[in-house]
Short mmCIF file of C-alpha atoms in Angstrom, two decimals:
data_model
loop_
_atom_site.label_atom_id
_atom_site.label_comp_id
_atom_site.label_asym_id
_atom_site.label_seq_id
_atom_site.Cartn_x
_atom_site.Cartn_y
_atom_site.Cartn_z
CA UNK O 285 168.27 116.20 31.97
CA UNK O 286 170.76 118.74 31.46
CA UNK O 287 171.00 118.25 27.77
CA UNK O 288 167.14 119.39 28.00
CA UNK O 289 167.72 122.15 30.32
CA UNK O 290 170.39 123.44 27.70
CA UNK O 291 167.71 124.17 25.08
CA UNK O 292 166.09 126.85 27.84
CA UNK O 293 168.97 128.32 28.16
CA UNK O 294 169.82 128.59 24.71
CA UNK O 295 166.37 130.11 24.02
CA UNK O 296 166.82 132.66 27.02
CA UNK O 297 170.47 133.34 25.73
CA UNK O 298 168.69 134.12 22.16
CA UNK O 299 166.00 136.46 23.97
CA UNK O 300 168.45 138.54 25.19
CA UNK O 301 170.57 138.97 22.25
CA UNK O 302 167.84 140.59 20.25
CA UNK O 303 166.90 142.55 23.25
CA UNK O 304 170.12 144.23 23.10
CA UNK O 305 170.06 144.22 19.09
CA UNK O 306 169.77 147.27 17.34
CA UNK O 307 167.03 145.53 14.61
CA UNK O 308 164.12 147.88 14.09
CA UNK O 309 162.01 145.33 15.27
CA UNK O 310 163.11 143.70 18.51
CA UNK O 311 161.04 140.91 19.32
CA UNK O 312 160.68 137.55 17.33
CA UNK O 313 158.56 134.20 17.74
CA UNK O 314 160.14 131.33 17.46
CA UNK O 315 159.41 127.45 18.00
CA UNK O 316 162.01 125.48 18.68
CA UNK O 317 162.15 121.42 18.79
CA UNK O 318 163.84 118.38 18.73
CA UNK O 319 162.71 114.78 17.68
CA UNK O 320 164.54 112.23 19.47
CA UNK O 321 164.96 108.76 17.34
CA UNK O 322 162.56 107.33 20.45
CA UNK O 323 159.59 109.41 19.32
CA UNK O 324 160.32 112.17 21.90
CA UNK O 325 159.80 115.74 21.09
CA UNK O 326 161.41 118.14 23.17
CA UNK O 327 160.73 121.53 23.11
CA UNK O 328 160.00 125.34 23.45
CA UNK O 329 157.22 128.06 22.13
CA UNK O 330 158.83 131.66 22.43
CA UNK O 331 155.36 133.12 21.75
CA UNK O 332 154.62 131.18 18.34
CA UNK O 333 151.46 129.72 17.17
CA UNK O 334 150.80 126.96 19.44
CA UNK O 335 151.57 123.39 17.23
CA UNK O 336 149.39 120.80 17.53
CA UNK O 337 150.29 117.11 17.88
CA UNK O 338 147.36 114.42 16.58
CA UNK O 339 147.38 111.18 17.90
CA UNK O 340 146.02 108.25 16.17
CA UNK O 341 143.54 107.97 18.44
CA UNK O 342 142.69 111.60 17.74
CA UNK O 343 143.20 113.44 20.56
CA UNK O 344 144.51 117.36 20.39
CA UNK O 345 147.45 118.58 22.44
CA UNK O 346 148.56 122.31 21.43
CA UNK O 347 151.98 122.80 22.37
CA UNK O 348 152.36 125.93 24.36
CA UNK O 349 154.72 124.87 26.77
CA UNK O 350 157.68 127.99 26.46
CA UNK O 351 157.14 131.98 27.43
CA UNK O 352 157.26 134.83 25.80
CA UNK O 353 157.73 135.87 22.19
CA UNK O 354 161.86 136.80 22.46
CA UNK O 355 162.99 140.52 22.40
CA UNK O 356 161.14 142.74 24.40
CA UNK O 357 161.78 141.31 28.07
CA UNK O 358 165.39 140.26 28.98
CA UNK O 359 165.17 138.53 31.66
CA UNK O 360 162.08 136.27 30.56
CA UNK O 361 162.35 132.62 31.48
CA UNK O 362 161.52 129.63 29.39
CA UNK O 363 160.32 126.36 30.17
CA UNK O 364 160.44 123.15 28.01
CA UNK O 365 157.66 120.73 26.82
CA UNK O 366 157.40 117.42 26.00
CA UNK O 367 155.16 115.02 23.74
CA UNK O 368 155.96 111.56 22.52
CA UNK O 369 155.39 111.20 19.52
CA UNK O 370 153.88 107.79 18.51
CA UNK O 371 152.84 105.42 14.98
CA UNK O 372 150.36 106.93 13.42
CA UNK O 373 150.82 110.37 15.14
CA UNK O 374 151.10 113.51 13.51
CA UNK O 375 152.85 116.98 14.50
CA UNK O 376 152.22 120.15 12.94
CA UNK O 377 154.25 123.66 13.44
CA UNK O 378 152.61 126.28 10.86
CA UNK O 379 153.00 130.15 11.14
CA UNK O 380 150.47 132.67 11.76
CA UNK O 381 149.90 133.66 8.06
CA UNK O 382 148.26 130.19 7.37
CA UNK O 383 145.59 130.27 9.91
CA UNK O 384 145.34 134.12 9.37
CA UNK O 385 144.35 133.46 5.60
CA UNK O 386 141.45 135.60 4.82
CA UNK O 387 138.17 134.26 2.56
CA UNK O 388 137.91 136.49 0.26
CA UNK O 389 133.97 136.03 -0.49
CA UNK O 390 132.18 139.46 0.35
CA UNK O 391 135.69 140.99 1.70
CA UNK O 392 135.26 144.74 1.44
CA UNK O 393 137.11 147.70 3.57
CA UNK O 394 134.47 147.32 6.33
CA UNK O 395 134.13 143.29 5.88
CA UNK O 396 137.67 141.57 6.18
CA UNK O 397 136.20 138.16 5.70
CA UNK O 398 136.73 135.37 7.67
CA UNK O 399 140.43 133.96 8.76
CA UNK O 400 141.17 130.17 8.14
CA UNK O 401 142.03 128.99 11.54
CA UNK O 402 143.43 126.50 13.62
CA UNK O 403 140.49 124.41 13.88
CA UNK O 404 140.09 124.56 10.09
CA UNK O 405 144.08 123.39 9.84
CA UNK O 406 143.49 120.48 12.08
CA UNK O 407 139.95 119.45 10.92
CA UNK O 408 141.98 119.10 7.03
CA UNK O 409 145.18 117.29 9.33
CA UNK O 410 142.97 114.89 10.87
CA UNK O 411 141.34 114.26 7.11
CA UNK O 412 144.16 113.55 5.67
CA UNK O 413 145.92 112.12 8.71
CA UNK O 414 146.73 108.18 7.42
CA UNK O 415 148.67 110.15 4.35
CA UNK O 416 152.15 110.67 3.94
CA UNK O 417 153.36 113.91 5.87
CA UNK O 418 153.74 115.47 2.35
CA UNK O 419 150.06 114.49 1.15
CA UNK O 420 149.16 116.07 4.40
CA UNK O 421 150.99 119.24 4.00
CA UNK O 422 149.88 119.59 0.59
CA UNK O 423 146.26 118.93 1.33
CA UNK O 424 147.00 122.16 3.92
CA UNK O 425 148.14 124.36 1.31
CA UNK O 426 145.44 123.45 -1.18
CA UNK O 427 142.90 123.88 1.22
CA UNK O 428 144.30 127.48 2.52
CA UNK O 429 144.35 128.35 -1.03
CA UNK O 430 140.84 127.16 -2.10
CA UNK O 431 139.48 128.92 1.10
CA UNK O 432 141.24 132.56 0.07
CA UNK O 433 139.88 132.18 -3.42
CA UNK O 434 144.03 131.96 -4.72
CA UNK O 435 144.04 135.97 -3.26
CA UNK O 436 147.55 137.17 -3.01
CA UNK O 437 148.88 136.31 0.13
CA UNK O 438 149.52 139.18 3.19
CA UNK O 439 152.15 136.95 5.33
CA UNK O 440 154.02 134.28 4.75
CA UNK O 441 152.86 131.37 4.75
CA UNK O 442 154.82 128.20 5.98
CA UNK O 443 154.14 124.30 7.92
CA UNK O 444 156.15 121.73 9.00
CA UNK O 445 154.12 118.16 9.03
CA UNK O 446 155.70 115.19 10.83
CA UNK O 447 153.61 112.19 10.78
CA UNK O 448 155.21 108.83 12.44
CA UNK O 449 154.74 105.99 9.97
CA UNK O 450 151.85 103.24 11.63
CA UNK O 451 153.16 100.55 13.53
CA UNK O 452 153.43 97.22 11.87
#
């Protein structure tokens, strides 16, 4: 629909304002959705960590659907994805600095550790997935903490849980 196509082209108007923006750093990630009352989620990845929407049923879909991160290419097209979200369905948009999150047993200057990762952040999802989308996020941030050993943290780290109450 043309309501849809407007979020491209708001997303490809964005890209090339901070092309032509004098920021030090000119390129940004972004995801960018919108949850229609129906359970549609409409949307588009500018180079983000993919999202993942669990299903009940427990099936995967990353949500990739977009182009590139916004900045360096002006003229970079964008295309829009769609999932439907149903009851009992949960949606997750997290930045890089969660799944990035080091352990910090045996870390040294030649040993980094091992990063979190987005299998680890759906494996505690789908754990806690018949929990409220708050129990759920907090369940991610206790985890990612437990699993650094409480080390300070390098990036930010942020999540957005939707979870669509079960059916009745």
């Amino acid at each position: 629909t043309a309501r849809d196509l407007k979020i491209v082209r708001t997303v490809e108007r964005l890209n090339q304002i901070i092309h032509a923006s004098t920021l030090t750093s000119r390129f940004v990630s972004m995801f960018y959705g919108e949850l229609e009352i129906g359970g549609l989620f409409i949307y588009v990845n500018a180079g983000h960590p993919a999202p993942f929407h669990l299903r009940a049923t427990g099936e995967i879909t990353r949500l990739h659907e977009g182009g590139p991160i916004l900045g360096p290419l002006p003229a970079a097209n964008y295309d829009r994805g769609f999932v439907r979200l149903r009851p009992g369905d949960v949606l997750v948009i997290y930045t890089d600095g969660v799944t990035e999150t080091r352990d910090d047993a045996g870390a040294s200057e030649d040993d980094l550790g091992e990063e979190y990762g987005v299998e680890r952040l759906i494996e505690v999802t789908r754990e806690h997935q018949h929990r409220t989308a708050e129990e759920i996020l907090d369940a991610v941030f206790e985890d990612v903490r437990a699993f650094s050993g409480g080390a300070p943290t390098e990036d930010d780290r942020t999540a957005i849980v939707i979870r669509c109450p079960p059916g009745d």
